[in-house]
Short mmCIF file of C-alpha atoms in Angstrom, two decimals:
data_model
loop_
_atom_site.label_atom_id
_atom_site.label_comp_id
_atom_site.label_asym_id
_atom_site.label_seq_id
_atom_site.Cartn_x
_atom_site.Cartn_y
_atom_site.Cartn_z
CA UNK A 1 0.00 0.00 0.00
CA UNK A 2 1.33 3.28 -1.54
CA UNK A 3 2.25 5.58 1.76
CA UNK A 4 -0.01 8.70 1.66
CA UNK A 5 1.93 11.82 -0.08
CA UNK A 6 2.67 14.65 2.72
CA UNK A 7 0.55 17.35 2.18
CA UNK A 8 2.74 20.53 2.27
CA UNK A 9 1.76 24.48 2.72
CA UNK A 10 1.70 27.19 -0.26
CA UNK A 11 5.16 28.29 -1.41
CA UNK A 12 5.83 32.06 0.19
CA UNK A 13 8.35 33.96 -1.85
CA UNK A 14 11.78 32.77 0.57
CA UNK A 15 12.31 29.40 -0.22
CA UNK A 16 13.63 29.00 3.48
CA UNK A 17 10.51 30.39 5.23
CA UNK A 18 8.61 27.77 2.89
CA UNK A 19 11.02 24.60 4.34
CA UNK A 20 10.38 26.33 7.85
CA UNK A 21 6.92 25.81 7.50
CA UNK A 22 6.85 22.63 6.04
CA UNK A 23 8.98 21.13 8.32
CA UNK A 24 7.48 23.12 11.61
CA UNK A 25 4.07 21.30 10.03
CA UNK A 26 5.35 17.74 10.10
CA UNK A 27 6.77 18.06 13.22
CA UNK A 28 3.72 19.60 14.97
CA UNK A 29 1.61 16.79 13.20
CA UNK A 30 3.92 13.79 14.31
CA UNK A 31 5.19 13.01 10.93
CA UNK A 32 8.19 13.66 12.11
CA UNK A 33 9.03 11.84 15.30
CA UNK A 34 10.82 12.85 18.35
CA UNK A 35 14.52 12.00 17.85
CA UNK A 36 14.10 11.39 14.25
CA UNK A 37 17.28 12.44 11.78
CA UNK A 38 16.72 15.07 9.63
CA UNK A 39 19.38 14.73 6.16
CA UNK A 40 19.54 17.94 4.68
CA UNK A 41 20.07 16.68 0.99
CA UNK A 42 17.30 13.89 1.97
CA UNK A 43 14.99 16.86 3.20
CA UNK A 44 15.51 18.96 0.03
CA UNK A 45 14.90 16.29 -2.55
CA UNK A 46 11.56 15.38 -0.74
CA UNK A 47 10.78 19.79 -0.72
CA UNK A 48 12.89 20.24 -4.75
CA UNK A 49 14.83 22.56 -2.83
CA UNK A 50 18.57 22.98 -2.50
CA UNK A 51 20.08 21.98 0.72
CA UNK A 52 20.64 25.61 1.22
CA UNK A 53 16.98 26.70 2.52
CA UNK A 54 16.50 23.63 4.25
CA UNK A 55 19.42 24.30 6.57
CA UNK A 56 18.30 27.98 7.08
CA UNK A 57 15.21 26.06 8.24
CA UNK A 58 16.88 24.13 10.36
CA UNK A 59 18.93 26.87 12.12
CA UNK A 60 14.94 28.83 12.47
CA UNK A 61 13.69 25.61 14.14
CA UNK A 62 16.75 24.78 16.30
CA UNK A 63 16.15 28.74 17.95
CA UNK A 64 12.67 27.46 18.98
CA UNK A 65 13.26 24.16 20.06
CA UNK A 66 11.52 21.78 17.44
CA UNK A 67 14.83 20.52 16.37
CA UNK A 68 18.24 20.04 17.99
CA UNK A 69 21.40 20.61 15.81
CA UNK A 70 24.27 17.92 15.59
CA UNK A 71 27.59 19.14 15.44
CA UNK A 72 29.19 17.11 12.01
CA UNK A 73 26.19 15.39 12.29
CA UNK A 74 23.50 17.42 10.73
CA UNK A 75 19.97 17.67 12.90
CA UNK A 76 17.23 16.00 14.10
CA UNK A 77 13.83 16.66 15.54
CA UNK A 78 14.04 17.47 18.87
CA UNK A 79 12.75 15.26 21.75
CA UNK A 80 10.38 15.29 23.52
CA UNK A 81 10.25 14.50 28.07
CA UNK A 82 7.93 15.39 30.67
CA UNK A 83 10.71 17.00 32.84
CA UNK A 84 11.54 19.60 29.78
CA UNK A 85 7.76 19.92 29.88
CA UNK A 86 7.43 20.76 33.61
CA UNK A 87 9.96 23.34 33.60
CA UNK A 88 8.81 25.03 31.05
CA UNK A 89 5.81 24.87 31.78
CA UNK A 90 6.33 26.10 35.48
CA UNK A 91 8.17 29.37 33.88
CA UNK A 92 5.31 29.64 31.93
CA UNK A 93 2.94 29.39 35.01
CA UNK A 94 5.27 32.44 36.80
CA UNK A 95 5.22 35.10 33.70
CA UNK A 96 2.49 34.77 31.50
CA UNK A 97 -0.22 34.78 34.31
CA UNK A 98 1.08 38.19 35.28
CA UNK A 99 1.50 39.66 31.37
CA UNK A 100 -1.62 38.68 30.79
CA UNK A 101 -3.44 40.35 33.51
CA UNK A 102 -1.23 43.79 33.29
CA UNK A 103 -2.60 43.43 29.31
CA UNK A 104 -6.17 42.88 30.13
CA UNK A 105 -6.15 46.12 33.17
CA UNK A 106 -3.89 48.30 29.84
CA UNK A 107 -5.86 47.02 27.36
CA UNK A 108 -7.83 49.61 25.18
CA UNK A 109 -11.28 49.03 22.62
CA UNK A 110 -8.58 48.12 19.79
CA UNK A 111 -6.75 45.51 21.74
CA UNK A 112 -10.23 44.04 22.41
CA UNK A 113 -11.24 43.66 19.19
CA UNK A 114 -8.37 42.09 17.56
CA UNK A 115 -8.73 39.74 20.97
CA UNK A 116 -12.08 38.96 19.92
CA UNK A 117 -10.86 38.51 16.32
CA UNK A 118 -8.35 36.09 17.52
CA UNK A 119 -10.78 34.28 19.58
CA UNK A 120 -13.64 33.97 16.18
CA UNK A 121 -10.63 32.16 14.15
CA UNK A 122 -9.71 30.26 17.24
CA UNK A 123 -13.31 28.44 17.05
CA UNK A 124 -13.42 27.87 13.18
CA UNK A 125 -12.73 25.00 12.16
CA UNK A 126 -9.03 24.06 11.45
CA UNK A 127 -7.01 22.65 8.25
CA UNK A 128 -4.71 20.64 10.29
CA UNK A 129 -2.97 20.65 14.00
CA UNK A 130 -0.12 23.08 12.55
CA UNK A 131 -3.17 25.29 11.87
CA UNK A 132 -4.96 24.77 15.07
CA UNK A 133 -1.85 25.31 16.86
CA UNK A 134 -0.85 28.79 14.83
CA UNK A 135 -4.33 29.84 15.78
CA UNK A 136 -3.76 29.09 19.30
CA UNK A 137 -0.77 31.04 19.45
CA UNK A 138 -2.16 33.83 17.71
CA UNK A 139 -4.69 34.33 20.56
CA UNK A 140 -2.35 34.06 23.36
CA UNK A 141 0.02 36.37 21.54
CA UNK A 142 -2.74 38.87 21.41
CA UNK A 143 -3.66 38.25 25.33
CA UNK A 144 -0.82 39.23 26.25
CA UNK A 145 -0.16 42.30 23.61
CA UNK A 146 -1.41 44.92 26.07
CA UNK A 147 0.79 44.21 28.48
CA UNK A 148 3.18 47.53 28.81
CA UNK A 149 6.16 45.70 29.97
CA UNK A 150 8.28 44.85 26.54
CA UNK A 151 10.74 42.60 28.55
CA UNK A 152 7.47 40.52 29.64
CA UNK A 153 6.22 40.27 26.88
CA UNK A 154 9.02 39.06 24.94
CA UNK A 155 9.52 36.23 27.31
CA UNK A 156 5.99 35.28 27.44
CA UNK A 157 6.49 35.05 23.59
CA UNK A 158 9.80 32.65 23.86
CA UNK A 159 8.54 30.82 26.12
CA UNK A 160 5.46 30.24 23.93
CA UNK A 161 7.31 29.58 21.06
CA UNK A 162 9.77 26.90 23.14
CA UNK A 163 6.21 25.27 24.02
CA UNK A 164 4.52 24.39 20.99
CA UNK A 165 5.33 20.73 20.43
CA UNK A 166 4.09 20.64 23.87
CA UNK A 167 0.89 22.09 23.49
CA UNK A 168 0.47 19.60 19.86
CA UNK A 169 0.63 16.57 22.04
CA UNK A 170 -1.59 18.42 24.26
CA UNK A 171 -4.49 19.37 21.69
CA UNK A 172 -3.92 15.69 20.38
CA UNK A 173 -6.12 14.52 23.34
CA UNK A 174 -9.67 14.85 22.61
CA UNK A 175 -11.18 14.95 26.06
CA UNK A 176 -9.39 18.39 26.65
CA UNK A 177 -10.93 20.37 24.05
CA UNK A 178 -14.23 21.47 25.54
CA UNK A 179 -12.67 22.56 28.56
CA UNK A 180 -9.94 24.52 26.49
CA UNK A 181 -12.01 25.83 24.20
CA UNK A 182 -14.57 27.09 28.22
CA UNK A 183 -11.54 28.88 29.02
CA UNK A 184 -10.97 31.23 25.94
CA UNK A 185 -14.10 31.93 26.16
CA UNK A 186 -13.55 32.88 29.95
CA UNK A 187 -10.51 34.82 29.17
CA UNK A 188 -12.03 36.86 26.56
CA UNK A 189 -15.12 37.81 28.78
CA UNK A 190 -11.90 38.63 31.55
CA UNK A 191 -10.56 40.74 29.36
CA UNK A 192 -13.94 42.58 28.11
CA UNK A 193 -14.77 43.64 31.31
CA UNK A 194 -11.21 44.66 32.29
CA UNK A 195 -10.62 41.69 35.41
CA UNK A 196 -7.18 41.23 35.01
CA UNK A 197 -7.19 38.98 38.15
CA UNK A 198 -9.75 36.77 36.69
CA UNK A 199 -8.14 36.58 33.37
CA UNK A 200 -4.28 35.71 35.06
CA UNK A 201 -6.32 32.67 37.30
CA UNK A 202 -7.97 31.29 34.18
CA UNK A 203 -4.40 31.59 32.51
CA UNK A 204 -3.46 29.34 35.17
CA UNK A 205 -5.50 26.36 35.15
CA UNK A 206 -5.09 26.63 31.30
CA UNK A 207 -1.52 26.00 31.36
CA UNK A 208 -1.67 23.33 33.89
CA UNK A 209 -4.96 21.40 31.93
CA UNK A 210 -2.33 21.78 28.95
CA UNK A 211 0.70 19.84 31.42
CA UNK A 212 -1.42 17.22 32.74
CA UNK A 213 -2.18 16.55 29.01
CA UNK A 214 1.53 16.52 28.10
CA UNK A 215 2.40 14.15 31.39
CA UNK A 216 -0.15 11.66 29.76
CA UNK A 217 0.96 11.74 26.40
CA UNK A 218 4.62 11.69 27.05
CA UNK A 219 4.74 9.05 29.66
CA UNK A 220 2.95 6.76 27.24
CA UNK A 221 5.74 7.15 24.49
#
């Protein structure tokens, strides 16, 4: 039986943004697994690209964790444990709770609406995971926008970005998308009536629904 041919995004006009998102895409979607080699000549033949933009790709992936670089070696996709995932995720739990209520008590009629925005292409239905996931990070991204401290900001952001193979094996499980899905809709009626305190506790137990799905997807691989 004929394996099923990858399904890849639209070319944008840099060849190396277009192997970043193919590659970000399979590895969000489990194509490629944790640990797996990565062949740069092997990975350009498969995209008809040089070997040139896929290592560019590889460099953009290594700075946000979804691939690990081998010294003489070339790269592989990076993997995945439950006790990167709880530190992480416990920096997470000490900064964004914070940047997202000094957003929501800053935040002005714009920064609502492109919150609610956000939120509408949140609950359409989704391509893929890769898309899901972009969406997903496009809200919290927004949450947190407001928030007049750059520095906090821009570690919520890294953070977030260092996260997202952790939140894919997260969305994978089923049960937890009602109750994700309850608290957006919590944080953006937080936000519209200005309660940054309620918006930074529902922050909270969003991020830790999103670990205890990572501890039960990791421990079983």
């Amino acid at each position: 039986m004929a394996a099923t041919p990858r399904v890849f995004p639209p070319r944008p006009q840099s060849r190396a943004a277009w192997a970043d998102a193919a590659l970000r895409a399979a590895i969000l979607r489990g194509e490629l697994a944790p640990g797996q080699r990565l062949r740069a000549a092997e990975v350009a033949e498969e995209l008809a690209l040089s070997p040139t933009p896929v290592r560019e790709a590889f460099a953009r992936l290594a700075g946000e964790g979804l691939v690990e670089l081998l010294p003489q070696r070339g790269a592989r996709v990076a993997p995945v444990s439950f006790e990167d995932a709880l530190d992480l995720y416990e920096l997470r739990l000490l900064v964004e709770p914070e940047a997202v209520r000094r957003s929501v008590e800053h935040g002005d009629a714009a920064w609502l609406s492109t919150l609610d925005t956000a939120h509408r292409a949140l609950v359409e239905p989704a391509a893929d995971l890769a898309e899901l996931l972009e969406r997903h990070r496009a809200f919290h991204r927004v949450l947190v926008a407001a928030c007049p401290s750059s520095r906090l900001r821009d570690l919520v952001d890294e953070l977030g970005t260092h996260a997202q193979r952790y939140a894919a094996l997260g969305a994978q499980r089923e049960e937890g998308h009602a109750a994700a899905a309850d608290e957006h809709d919590r944080l953006v009626r937080a936000a519209a009536g200005g309660d940054g305190d309620a918006a930074a506790a529902v922050v909270r137990v969003h991020l830790g629904h999103t670990l205890d799905a990572v501890r039960s997807r990791v421990q079983r691989t």
